[in-house]
Coordinates of C-alpha atoms in Angstrom, one line a residue:
M179 CA 0.0 0.0 0.0
N180 CA 1.3 3.4 -1.0
L181 CA 0.1 6.5 0.9
H182 CA 0.9 10.2 0.7
V183 CA 0.5 11.4 4.3
K184 CA 0.0 15.2 4.5
G185 CA 0.0 17.5 7.5
I186 CA 2.0 15.1 9.7
L187 CA 3.4 16.8 12.9
P188 CA 7.1 16.3 13.8
E189 CA 6.3 14.3 16.9
L190 CA 4.6 11.7 14.7
E191 CA 7.2 11.2 12.1
N192 CA 9.4 8.6 13.7
G193 CA 6.5 6.6 15.0
L194 CA 4.8 6.7 11.6
S195 CA 7.9 5.4 9.8
I196 CA 8.1 2.5 12.3
I197 CA 4.4 1.7 11.9
C198 CA 4.6 1.9 8.1
E199 CA 7.4 -0.6 8.1
E200 CA 5.4 -2.8 10.4
L201 CA 2.4 -2.7 8.1
N202 CA 4.5 -2.8 4.8
V203 CA 3.1 0.6 3.9
T204 CA 5.2 2.9 1.7
Q205 CA 5.0 6.7 1.7
S206 CA 5.5 8.8 -1.5
S207 CA 4.0 11.8 -3.3
T208 CA 2.3 9.5 -5.7
G209 CA 0.5 7.5 -3.0
F210 CA -3.2 7.7 -2.0
P211 CA -3.6 11.1 -0.3
V212 CA -4.3 11.1 3.5
Q213 CA -4.7 14.4 5.3
I214 CA -3.8 14.5 9.1
E215 CA -5.5 17.0 11.4
Q216 CA -5.0 17.3 15.2
R217 CA -8.0 18.7 17.1
V218 CA -9.8 18.2 20.4
G219 CA -12.5 15.5 20.2
P220 CA -12.9 11.8 19.2
L221 CA -10.7 10.2 16.6
E222 CA -12.3 10.4 13.2
I223 CA -11.5 8.7 9.9
N224 CA -13.1 9.6 6.6
C225 CA -12.2 8.1 3.2
T226 CA -13.6 8.6 -0.2
S227 CA -12.5 7.1 -3.5
E228 CA -10.2 10.2 -4.0
S229 CA -8.6 10.9 -0.6
G230 CA -8.8 10.3 3.2
I231 CA -8.6 12.3 6.4
I232 CA -7.6 11.4 9.9
R233 CA -8.5 13.6 12.8
Y234 CA -7.1 12.9 16.3
E235 CA -6.4 14.5 19.6
K236 CA -3.6 12.6 21.4
Q237 CA -0.6 11.1 19.8
I238 CA -1.7 7.5 20.5
H239 CA -5.1 8.2 18.9
F240 CA -3.3 9.0 15.7
F241 CA -1.6 5.6 15.6
R242 CA -4.8 3.7 16.3
A243 CA -6.6 5.8 13.7
F244 CA -3.8 5.2 11.1
G245 CA -4.0 1.5 11.7
L246 CA -7.8 1.6 11.3
F247 CA -7.4 3.5 8.1
V248 CA -4.9 1.0 6.6
E249 CA -7.1 -1.9 7.8
Q250 CA -10.2 -0.5 6.1
L251 CA -8.5 0.6 2.9
T252 CA -7.4 -2.9 2.2
E253 CA -11.0 -3.9 1.7
H254 CA -13.1 -0.7 1.1
K255 CA -12.8 2.4 -1.1
E256 CA -15.1 4.5 1.1
F257 CA -15.6 4.4 4.9
Y258 CA -16.3 6.6 7.8
I259 CA -15.3 5.8 11.4
V260 CA -15.6 7.7 14.7
E261 CA -14.3 6.4 18.0
E262 CA -14.7 8.1 21.4
P263 CA -11.9 7.3 23.8
Q264 CA -13.3 6.0 27.1
F265 CA -10.3 6.5 29.3
Q266 CA -7.5 9.1 29.7
T267 CA -4.9 6.4 29.8
N268 CA -5.1 2.6 29.0
G269 CA -2.3 0.2 28.9
I270 CA -0.5 -2.8 30.4
M271 CA 1.9 -3.8 33.2
I272 CA 4.9 -6.0 32.2
D273 CA 6.1 -8.2 35.0
A274 CA 9.9 -8.4 34.9
S275 CA 10.3 -9.8 38.5
R276 CA 9.2 -13.5 38.3
N277 CA 12.2 -14.8 36.4
G278 CA 11.0 -13.7 33.0
V279 CA 12.7 -10.4 32.0
M280 CA 11.6 -9.3 28.6
T281 CA 14.3 -8.2 26.1
V282 CA 14.4 -4.7 24.8
E283 CA 13.5 -6.0 21.3
A284 CA 10.5 -7.9 22.7
I285 CA 9.3 -4.8 24.5
K286 CA 9.6 -2.8 21.3
L287 CA 7.5 -5.5 19.6
F288 CA 4.8 -5.0 22.3
L289 CA 5.0 -1.2 21.9
R290 CA 4.4 -1.5 18.2
K291 CA 1.3 -3.7 18.7
M292 CA 0.1 -1.3 21.4
A293 CA 0.4 1.7 19.1
L294 CA -1.8 0.0 16.6
M295 CA -4.2 -1.0 19.3
G296 CA -4.3 2.5 20.8
L297 CA -2.8 1.6 24.2
D298 CA -0.7 4.3 25.8
V299 CA 0.8 3.2 29.1
V300 CA 3.4 0.6 30.1
M301 CA 4.2 -0.1 33.7
M302 CA 7.6 -1.8 34.1
Y303 CA 7.2 -3.9 37.2
T304 CA 10.8 -4.4 38.5
E305 CA 11.2 -5.4 42.1
D306 CA 14.9 -5.9 41.8
T307 CA 15.5 -6.2 38.1
F308 CA 17.1 -2.9 37.4
E309 CA 20.7 -2.0 38.1
M310 CA 21.7 0.0 41.2
E311 CA 25.5 0.6 41.2
K312 CA 25.6 1.2 44.9
Y313 CA 24.0 -2.2 45.6
P314 CA 25.8 -4.7 43.3
Y315 CA 23.8 -7.7 44.7
F316 CA 20.4 -6.0 43.8
G317 CA 19.1 -8.1 40.9
Y318 CA 22.4 -10.0 40.7
M319 CA 22.0 -12.8 38.1
R320 CA 18.4 -12.0 37.6
G321 CA 18.5 -10.4 34.2
R322 CA 18.3 -6.9 35.6
Y323 CA 17.9 -4.0 33.1
S324 CA 20.6 -1.4 32.7
E325 CA 19.6 2.2 32.6
A326 CA 20.5 2.3 28.9
E327 CA 18.1 -0.5 28.2
L328 CA 15.2 1.1 30.0
R329 CA 16.0 4.4 28.4
A330 CA 16.0 2.8 24.9
C331 CA 12.6 1.4 25.6
D332 CA 11.2 4.7 26.9
Q333 CA 12.5 6.6 23.9
Y334 CA 11.0 4.0 21.5
A335 CA 7.7 4.3 23.4
A336 CA 7.7 8.1 23.1
N337 CA 7.6 7.7 19.3
F338 CA 4.0 6.6 19.7
G339 CA 3.0 8.7 22.7
I340 CA 3.2 5.8 25.0
E341 CA 4.1 6.6 28.6
M342 CA 6.4 4.1 30.3
I343 CA 6.2 4.2 34.1
P344 CA 8.7 2.7 36.6
C345 CA 6.9 0.4 39.0
I346 CA 8.9 -0.7 42.0
Q347 CA 8.4 -1.9 45.6
T348 CA 9.2 0.2 48.6
L349 CA 7.8 -2.0 51.4
A350 CA 7.0 -5.7 50.6
H351 CA 7.5 -8.1 47.7
L352 CA 11.3 -7.8 48.0
T353 CA 12.3 -11.4 48.8
E354 CA 14.8 -11.6 46.0
A355 CA 16.3 -8.2 46.9
L356 CA 16.5 -8.8 50.6
K357 CA 18.0 -12.3 50.5
W358 CA 21.6 -11.1 50.4
N359 CA 23.6 -10.1 53.4
Y360 CA 23.8 -6.4 52.5
A361 CA 20.1 -6.2 53.4
G362 CA 20.5 -7.5 57.0
E363 CA 19.9 -4.1 58.6
I364 CA 17.0 -3.1 56.4
R365 CA 15.0 -6.3 56.6
D366 CA 11.9 -6.7 58.8
T367 CA 10.8 -10.1 57.4
E368 CA 12.1 -12.1 54.5
D369 CA 10.1 -9.9 52.0
I370 CA 9.4 -6.7 53.9
L371 CA 11.6 -3.7 54.6
L372 CA 12.3 -2.5 58.1
V373 CA 10.2 0.5 58.5
G374 CA 11.6 3.4 60.5
E375 CA 15.3 2.5 59.9
E376 CA 17.4 5.3 58.4
K377 CA 19.3 2.9 56.2
T378 CA 16.0 1.6 54.8
Y379 CA 15.2 5.1 53.5
Q380 CA 18.6 5.5 52.0
F381 CA 18.0 2.3 50.1
I382 CA 14.5 3.4 49.0
E383 CA 15.8 6.8 47.9
E384 CA 18.4 5.1 45.7
M385 CA 15.8 2.8 44.2
I386 CA 13.5 5.8 43.4
K387 CA 16.3 7.9 42.0
V388 CA 17.8 5.1 39.8
A389 CA 14.4 3.6 38.7
S390 CA 13.0 7.0 37.7
R391 CA 15.8 8.6 35.8
S392 CA 15.6 6.3 32.7
F393 CA 12.0 7.5 32.0
K394 CA 10.6 10.8 30.7
T395 CA 7.5 10.5 32.9
N396 CA 7.3 12.2 36.3
R397 CA 5.1 9.4 37.6
I398 CA 6.3 6.4 39.6
H399 CA 4.5 3.4 41.1
I400 CA 6.0 2.7 44.5
G401 CA 4.1 -0.6 45.3
M402 CA 3.3 -1.2 49.0
D403 CA 0.9 -4.1 48.4
E404 CA 0.5 -7.4 50.3
A405 CA 2.7 -6.5 53.3
H406 CA 0.9 -9.1 55.3
R407 CA 3.4 -9.3 58.2
L408 CA 4.2 -5.6 58.3
G409 CA 5.8 -4.7 61.7
L410 CA 5.8 -8.3 62.9
G411 CA 9.4 -9.3 62.4
A412 CA 12.6 -7.4 63.3
F413 CA 10.4 -4.3 63.7
L414 CA 8.4 -6.0 66.5
Q415 CA 11.6 -7.1 68.3
K416 CA 12.9 -3.6 68.1
N417 CA 9.8 -1.5 68.8
G418 CA 7.2 -3.8 70.3
Y419 CA 3.7 -4.0 68.8
C420 CA 2.5 -0.8 67.1
D421 CA -0.7 0.0 65.4
R422 CA -0.3 -1.2 61.8
F423 CA -2.3 1.6 60.2
S424 CA 0.2 4.0 61.9
I425 CA 3.2 2.0 60.7
M426 CA 1.8 2.0 57.1
N427 CA 1.0 5.7 57.0
E428 CA 4.2 6.8 58.6
H429 CA 6.3 4.8 56.2
L430 CA 4.2 6.0 53.2
Q431 CA 4.6 9.6 54.1
K432 CA 8.4 9.2 54.3
V433 CA 8.5 7.5 50.9
V434 CA 6.3 10.0 49.3
S435 CA 8.5 12.8 50.6
I436 CA 11.4 11.1 48.8
T437 CA 9.4 11.1 45.5
E438 CA 8.6 14.8 46.0
K439 CA 12.3 15.5 46.4
Y440 CA 12.7 14.2 42.9
Q441 CA 9.6 15.9 41.6
L442 CA 7.8 12.7 41.1
K443 CA 4.0 11.9 41.3
P444 CA 3.6 8.6 43.2
M445 CA 1.0 5.9 43.1
I446 CA 0.5 2.8 45.3
W447 CA -1.5 -0.4 45.3
S448 CA -4.5 0.2 47.6
D449 CA -5.0 -3.2 49.2
M450 CA -3.1 -2.6 52.5
Y451 CA -5.6 0.0 53.7
F452 CA -8.5 -2.3 53.1
R453 CA -6.7 -5.3 54.5
L454 CA -5.9 -3.5 57.7
G455 CA -9.5 -2.3 58.0
S456 CA -10.8 -5.8 57.5
K457 CA -11.4 -8.1 60.5
T458 CA -10.4 -11.0 58.2
G459 CA -7.5 -9.3 56.4
N460 CA -9.4 -9.6 53.1
Y461 CA -8.7 -7.0 50.5
Y462 CA -12.2 -7.2 49.0
D463 CA -14.1 -7.0 52.3
L464 CA -17.1 -4.7 51.7
N465 CA -17.3 -4.2 55.5
A466 CA -13.7 -3.0 55.9
D467 CA -13.5 0.0 58.2
I468 CA -10.8 2.5 57.5
P469 CA -10.8 5.1 60.3
T470 CA -11.2 8.8 59.3
D471 CA -8.0 9.8 60.9
V472 CA -6.1 7.2 58.8
I473 CA -7.8 8.5 55.6
D474 CA -6.8 12.1 56.5
E475 CA -3.2 11.0 56.7
I476 CA -3.0 9.6 53.2
P477 CA -0.9 12.0 51.1
K478 CA -3.2 14.1 48.9
N479 CA -0.9 13.9 45.9
L480 CA -1.0 10.1 45.9
Q481 CA -2.9 7.9 43.4
L482 CA -4.4 4.7 44.7
V483 CA -4.4 1.7 42.3
Y484 CA -7.3 -0.7 42.8
W485 CA -6.3 -4.1 41.5
D486 CA -8.9 -6.7 41.0
Y487 CA -9.1 -9.6 38.5
Y488 CA -11.3 -11.9 40.4
H489 CA -14.9 -10.6 40.2
T490 CA -17.3 -11.1 37.4
D491 CA -20.0 -8.9 38.9
Q492 CA -20.0 -5.3 37.5
D493 CA -21.9 -4.1 40.6
F494 CA -19.0 -5.3 42.9
Y495 CA -16.5 -3.3 40.9
E496 CA -18.7 -0.2 41.0
T497 CA -19.1 -0.5 44.8
F498 CA -15.4 -0.9 45.4
L499 CA -14.5 1.9 43.1
E500 CA -16.7 4.2 45.1
K501 CA -15.0 3.0 48.3
H502 CA -11.7 4.0 46.8
K503 CA -13.0 7.5 45.9
A504 CA -14.0 7.9 49.5
L505 CA -10.3 7.7 50.4
G506 CA -9.9 11.0 48.6
S507 CA -8.3 10.0 45.3
D508 CA -9.5 9.3 41.8
P509 CA -8.5 5.6 41.6
V510 CA -6.5 4.0 38.9
F511 CA -7.9 0.5 38.0
A512 CA -5.7 -2.5 37.4
G513 CA -7.3 -5.5 35.8
G514 CA -5.6 -8.7 34.8
I515 CA -4.7 -10.8 31.8
W516 CA -4.3 -14.2 33.3
T517 CA -0.8 -15.2 32.3
W518 CA 0.3 -16.2 35.8
N519 CA 0.6 -19.3 37.9
G520 CA -0.2 -21.8 35.1
I521 CA 1.7 -22.9 32.1
S522 CA -1.0 -21.7 29.7
P523 CA -3.2 -18.5 29.7
N524 CA -6.7 -18.4 31.2
Y525 CA -8.7 -16.4 28.8
G526 CA -12.1 -17.4 30.3
I527 CA -11.5 -15.5 33.5
T528 CA -9.6 -12.7 31.7
F529 CA -12.6 -11.9 29.5
A530 CA -15.2 -12.4 32.2
T531 CA -13.5 -10.1 34.7
T532 CA -12.3 -7.5 32.2
N533 CA -15.7 -7.0 30.7
A534 CA -17.3 -6.5 34.1
A535 CA -14.6 -4.3 35.5
L536 CA -14.1 -2.0 32.5
A537 CA -17.9 -1.5 32.2
A538 CA -17.9 -0.5 35.9
C539 CA -14.9 1.9 35.2
K540 CA -16.9 3.6 32.4
N541 CA -20.0 3.9 34.6
T542 CA -18.1 5.4 37.5
G543 CA -15.9 7.8 35.5
V544 CA -12.6 6.1 36.1
K545 CA -10.0 7.8 33.9
E546 CA -7.1 5.4 34.0
V547 CA -6.9 1.7 33.6
F548 CA -4.3 -0.9 32.8
A549 CA -4.0 -4.7 32.6
T550 CA -1.4 -6.6 34.7
M551 CA 0.3 -9.5 33.1
W552 CA 2.0 -11.2 36.0
G553 CA 4.4 -14.1 35.8
D554 CA 3.9 -15.7 39.2
N555 CA 5.7 -19.0 39.9
G556 CA 8.4 -18.9 37.3
A557 CA 6.9 -17.0 34.3
E558 CA 6.1 -20.4 32.6
T559 CA 3.5 -18.8 30.3
S560 CA 4.9 -16.6 27.5
P561 CA 4.0 -12.9 27.6
L562 CA 2.9 -13.3 24.0
T563 CA -0.2 -15.0 25.2
G564 CA -1.2 -11.7 26.8
L565 CA -2.0 -10.2 23.3
P566 CA -5.7 -11.1 23.1
G567 CA -6.3 -9.5 26.6
M568 CA -4.4 -6.4 25.4
Q569 CA -6.7 -6.2 22.4
L570 CA -9.7 -6.6 24.7
F571 CA -8.6 -3.7 26.9
A572 CA -7.9 -1.6 23.8
E573 CA -11.4 -2.2 22.3
H574 CA -12.9 -1.3 25.6
G575 CA -10.9 1.9 25.5
Y576 CA -12.7 3.1 22.3
A577 CA -16.2 1.9 22.7
K578 CA -19.0 1.7 25.3
E579 CA -19.4 -2.0 24.5
V580 CA -17.0 -4.4 22.7
D581 CA -18.1 -6.0 19.5
S582 CA -16.7 -9.6 19.3
S583 CA -16.4 -9.5 15.5
K584 CA -14.5 -6.2 15.6
L585 CA -12.3 -7.5 18.4
A586 CA -11.3 -10.5 16.1
D587 CA -10.7 -8.2 13.1
R588 CA -8.6 -5.8 15.1
F589 CA -6.6 -8.6 16.6
S590 CA -5.9 -10.0 13.1
F591 CA -4.7 -6.6 11.9
C592 CA -2.8 -5.3 15.0
V593 CA -1.3 -8.6 16.1
G594 CA -1.2 -10.5 12.8
G595 CA -2.7 -13.6 14.4
N596 CA -5.9 -15.6 14.5
I597 CA -7.7 -14.8 17.8
D598 CA -9.5 -18.1 17.7
A599 CA -6.1 -19.9 17.6
F600 CA -4.9 -17.9 20.6
L601 CA -8.2 -18.4 22.5
T602 CA -7.9 -22.2 22.0
L603 CA -5.0 -22.1 24.4
T604 CA -7.4 -21.7 27.3
E605 CA -8.5 -25.3 26.7
F606 CA -5.3 -26.5 28.3
D607 CA -6.8 -25.7 31.7
E608 CA -10.5 -25.6 30.9
T609 CA -10.7 -29.4 30.9
P610 CA -13.4 -31.9 32.0
G611 CA -14.1 -31.2 35.6
V612 CA -13.3 -27.5 35.4
A613 CA -15.9 -24.7 35.7
K614 CA -17.0 -22.8 32.5
D615 CA -14.4 -20.0 31.8
N616 CA -12.2 -21.6 34.4
L617 CA -13.4 -19.0 37.0
K618 CA -12.1 -21.2 39.9
E619 CA -8.5 -20.9 38.6
S620 CA -7.7 -24.5 37.9
H621 CA -4.3 -25.4 36.4
P622 CA -4.4 -29.0 35.2
S623 CA -1.9 -28.6 32.3
K624 CA 0.7 -27.4 34.8
F625 CA 0.2 -30.1 37.5
L626 CA -0.1 -32.8 34.9
L627 CA 3.2 -31.8 33.3
W628 CA 5.2 -31.5 36.4
Q629 CA 3.8 -34.2 38.6
D630 CA 5.7 -37.5 39.1
L631 CA 4.5 -40.8 37.5
L632 CA 5.4 -42.9 40.5
T633 CA 3.9 -40.7 43.2
G634 CA 1.0 -39.1 41.2
L635 CA -0.1 -36.5 43.7
Y636 CA -2.9 -35.3 41.4
D637 CA -3.9 -38.6 40.0
E638 CA -7.0 -38.9 42.2
N639 CA -8.2 -35.4 41.2
I640 CA -8.4 -36.4 37.5
R641 CA -9.7 -40.0 37.8
G642 CA -12.4 -40.7 35.3
L643 CA -12.1 -37.4 33.4
S644 CA -10.5 -38.8 30.2
M645 CA -7.7 -36.3 30.2
N646 CA -5.6 -38.1 27.6
E647 CA -8.4 -37.9 25.2
H648 CA -9.0 -34.2 25.9
Y649 CA -5.4 -33.3 25.2
A650 CA -5.2 -35.4 22.1
K651 CA -8.2 -33.6 20.6
L652 CA -6.6 -30.3 21.7
A653 CA -3.4 -31.1 19.8
D654 CA -5.4 -31.7 16.6
Q655 CA -7.5 -28.6 17.2
L656 CA -4.4 -26.4 17.7
T657 CA -2.7 -27.9 14.7
K658 CA -5.7 -26.8 12.5
T659 CA -6.4 -23.3 14.0
S660 CA -2.7 -22.3 14.1
Q661 CA -2.0 -22.9 10.4
N662 CA -0.6 -19.8 8.6
Q663 CA 0.4 -18.2 11.9
L664 CA 4.0 -17.9 10.8
E665 CA 4.9 -15.0 13.1
W666 CA 3.7 -17.0 16.1
E667 CA 5.0 -20.4 15.0
P668 CA 7.3 -20.8 18.1
L669 CA 4.3 -20.2 20.4
F670 CA 2.0 -22.7 18.8
S671 CA 4.7 -25.2 18.1
Y672 CA 5.3 -25.3 21.9
Y673 CA 1.7 -25.6 22.8
I674 CA 1.0 -28.3 20.2
Q675 CA 3.9 -30.3 21.7
L676 CA 2.6 -29.7 25.2
A677 CA -0.8 -31.1 24.2
K678 CA 0.8 -34.1 22.7
V679 CA 2.9 -34.7 25.9
L680 CA -0.2 -34.4 28.1
S681 CA -2.2 -36.7 25.8
V682 CA 0.3 -39.4 27.0
K683 CA 1.4 -38.3 30.4
A684 CA -1.9 -37.0 31.9
E685 CA -3.3 -40.4 32.9
F686 CA 0.0 -42.4 32.8
G687 CA 0.2 -42.5 36.6
L688 CA -3.4 -43.8 36.9
N689 CA -2.7 -46.5 34.4
L690 CA 0.6 -47.4 36.2
K691 CA -1.1 -47.7 39.6
C692 CA -4.0 -49.7 38.2
A693 CA -1.6 -52.2 36.5
Y694 CA 0.5 -52.5 39.6
D695 CA -2.5 -53.1 41.9
E696 CA -3.6 -55.8 39.6
R697 CA -0.1 -57.3 39.5
N698 CA -0.5 -57.2 35.7
K699 CA 3.2 -57.5 34.7
S700 CA 2.4 -57.7 31.0
R701 CA 0.7 -54.3 31.2
L702 CA 3.5 -52.9 33.4
E703 CA 6.0 -54.0 30.8
D704 CA 4.0 -52.2 28.1
L705 CA 3.9 -49.1 30.2
C706 CA 7.6 -49.3 30.9
N707 CA 8.3 -49.4 27.2
Q708 CA 6.2 -46.3 26.7
V709 CA 8.4 -44.2 29.1
E710 CA 11.3 -43.7 26.8
P711 CA 9.2 -42.3 23.9
L712 CA 7.5 -40.0 26.5
H713 CA 11.0 -39.0 27.8
N714 CA 11.9 -37.9 24.2
M715 CA 8.6 -36.0 23.9
V716 CA 9.2 -34.1 27.1
D717 CA 12.8 -33.2 26.1
N718 CA 11.5 -32.0 22.8
L719 CA 8.9 -29.9 24.7
R720 CA 11.8 -28.4 26.8
I721 CA 13.7 -27.4 23.7
K722 CA 10.6 -25.7 22.2
H723 CA 9.9 -24.0 25.4
R724 CA 13.4 -22.7 25.6
E725 CA 13.2 -21.4 22.0
L726 CA 9.9 -19.6 22.9
W727 CA 11.4 -18.2 26.1
L728 CA 14.5 -16.8 24.4
S729 CA 12.4 -15.2 21.7
T730 CA 11.0 -12.7 24.3
N731 CA 13.1 -13.0 27.5
K732 CA 16.6 -12.7 28.6
P733 CA 18.3 -16.1 29.4
F734 CA 18.3 -15.5 33.1
G735 CA 15.4 -17.3 34.8
W736 CA 15.2 -20.0 32.2
E737 CA 17.5 -22.1 34.4
V738 CA 14.5 -22.5 36.8
L739 CA 12.4 -24.1 34.0
D740 CA 15.3 -26.2 32.8
I741 CA 15.6 -27.6 36.3
R742 CA 11.8 -28.3 36.3
Y743 CA 12.0 -30.1 33.0
G744 CA 15.2 -31.9 34.2
G745 CA 13.3 -33.1 37.2
V746 CA 10.6 -34.6 35.0
L747 CA 13.2 -36.3 32.8
A748 CA 15.2 -37.7 35.7
R749 CA 12.1 -39.1 37.3
L750 CA 11.0 -40.7 34.0
N751 CA 14.4 -42.5 34.1
T752 CA 13.8 -43.5 37.7
T753 CA 10.4 -44.8 36.7
V754 CA 12.0 -47.1 34.1
D755 CA 14.6 -48.3 36.6
R756 CA 12.0 -49.0 39.4
L757 CA 9.7 -50.9 37.0
T758 CA 12.6 -52.9 35.5
D759 CA 13.9 -53.9 39.0
Y760 CA 10.3 -55.0 39.9
L761 CA 9.7 -56.9 36.6
E762 CA 13.1 -58.6 36.9
G763 CA 12.5 -59.7 40.5
K764 CA 15.2 -57.5 42.0
I765 CA 12.6 -55.9 44.3
Q766 CA 9.4 -57.5 45.6
N767 CA 7.3 -54.3 45.5
I768 CA 7.4 -50.7 44.4
E769 CA 6.6 -48.7 47.6
E770 CA 5.6 -45.5 45.6
L771 CA 2.9 -47.6 43.9
E772 CA 1.9 -49.4 47.0
T773 CA 0.7 -46.1 48.6
E774 CA -3.0 -45.2 48.3
R775 CA -3.7 -42.2 46.1
L776 CA -5.5 -39.4 48.0
Y777 CA -7.2 -36.3 46.6
H778 CA -4.8 -33.3 46.5
D779 CA -6.6 -30.7 48.5
A780 CA -3.9 -28.2 49.6
P781 CA -2.8 -25.5 50.1
W782 CA -6.1 -23.9 49.0
I783 CA -9.6 -25.1 49.5
M784 CA -10.7 -26.8 46.3
P785 CA -14.2 -25.7 45.4
K786 CA -16.3 -27.5 42.8
G787 CA -15.1 -26.5 39.3
T788 CA -11.4 -26.8 40.0
L789 CA -9.0 -29.7 39.9
G790 CA -6.1 -27.9 41.5
R791 CA -4.1 -24.8 41.4
N792 CA -0.7 -25.0 42.9
T793 CA 2.9 -24.0 42.8
Y794 CA 5.7 -26.2 41.4
H795 CA 7.1 -27.4 44.7
R796 CA 3.7 -28.6 45.8
I797 CA 3.2 -30.5 42.5
A798 CA 6.5 -32.3 42.1
T799 CA 6.7 -33.7 45.6
A800 CA 5.0 -34.2 48.9
G801 CA 8.5 -33.7 50.4
S802 CA 10.3 -30.4 51.1
F803 CA 12.5 -28.4 48.8
F804 CA 13.6 -26.2 51.7

């Protein structure tokens, strides 16, 4: 496509060149004429058979509008589109703290997709994954970003009018930062800073200074969520028990004063105020009582971020948003694209919670929203799987209600992928026995991959559910839906292989236990012969996963997944050895298979509709890793 873009402002030129290259669009004086006009109001696109015009207000609106223009011009000679932005800012949070640290090139890829979608904020969540020269162990061997890397991302984002915001932690969630001996005098508990200690605030000031100077924005997210044992470790020994509201507010005021020193506008997660005001410590307690004097002490220039990716009831979000407003601040809303805890994305709960939450945000006049893409428990799920959720947030950002067909078309254009192929990935965990849309957060693909054949901790949870058949069908379905997805071939190649592995491994332990209980040595020998091919399949899966990881992430952190795969492979070898010894009469029984299989019911209560959601160390063994 050849276009003659006229009236382009200087701040758009670099971004337009990048996007034209992305879309294979050339610019020349002989191209189809497109006039650009900046003005206050909705983005507007008008095209006749002779020329086109794009009207926009903000820089990011131009890039969404330009993408819409190119998309429509490929199929239509005349069209007219008006979109009314629903939010002041709309974007994502990239988690670089759970082992997966995205490369600069991968972040640039996301920024290009965001520009076409019309998303204009990226929060860079870095607990300890940025360099601090004064603290060489901070982020050591964790893939931490240099200032130059972050600055390169920020400058690239500015081409599209995308604001990149540093997001750090200044109270809790600092286990990896505080594990080294340098932190002995500033550590309250293993993950919480020692409030009130002068050296703590020297450390925090260095974090704030270093984290913020790579970015053009004057905003910074200073965290402060989930400090469950605040004041109950070294602080308690040093000071005795103190009112935890007072501890929180005193600390917050000191940290905010540091941000003011550097002329920064801070925001925090809001949950600690609600938790401390709840008799049960629950964030979402509608009866939480936050005293007036505590509210009065919250710094007035502070933004509160309400994070919630659990509720599907629009009324709940509206009620809780109003509770946030009562604290004296226009809240920022943080939803979630469920890329965490499992080895595959959960799009069912992503769409259900996002649709309810963003409808509530529009109804209550919330101006700023973003979608978190956490990587809890090892970042096993590729950040690329977050793209459908990003498109959903984007479409909510330019319409009162989202049209599913337009969502699919926009995804095809902005991402260059088939949204149905991506959404099929949710079937890895939405299996027989799991609630519709997987609203109870079940992770069978994860626990069936990592669990041991001989001990089968989750075997009883899946009994009678035909899991092998489910994953065999899923492998076929993915093979068909992912055809012609060349840009995303590593992603789908990995997941097709995962489905094939699970079509063999999911019920292997059940079959092994059954054959052993029946003392069916012929069947046991058949199963023993199947382990080596399964071993090869798992190792092939590991290699595909590594290729996918390195396509978006730095190599640091992959060693954790290599160790997990290595554990599966080693235990498969042990399974062959144990079966062979039994079949050859070297041992009279296999103690692991003698043991009765019990339903895995910990550490969370398992409601109907979930088969299990767990962390790796509770899947691989009933023993202790610590």
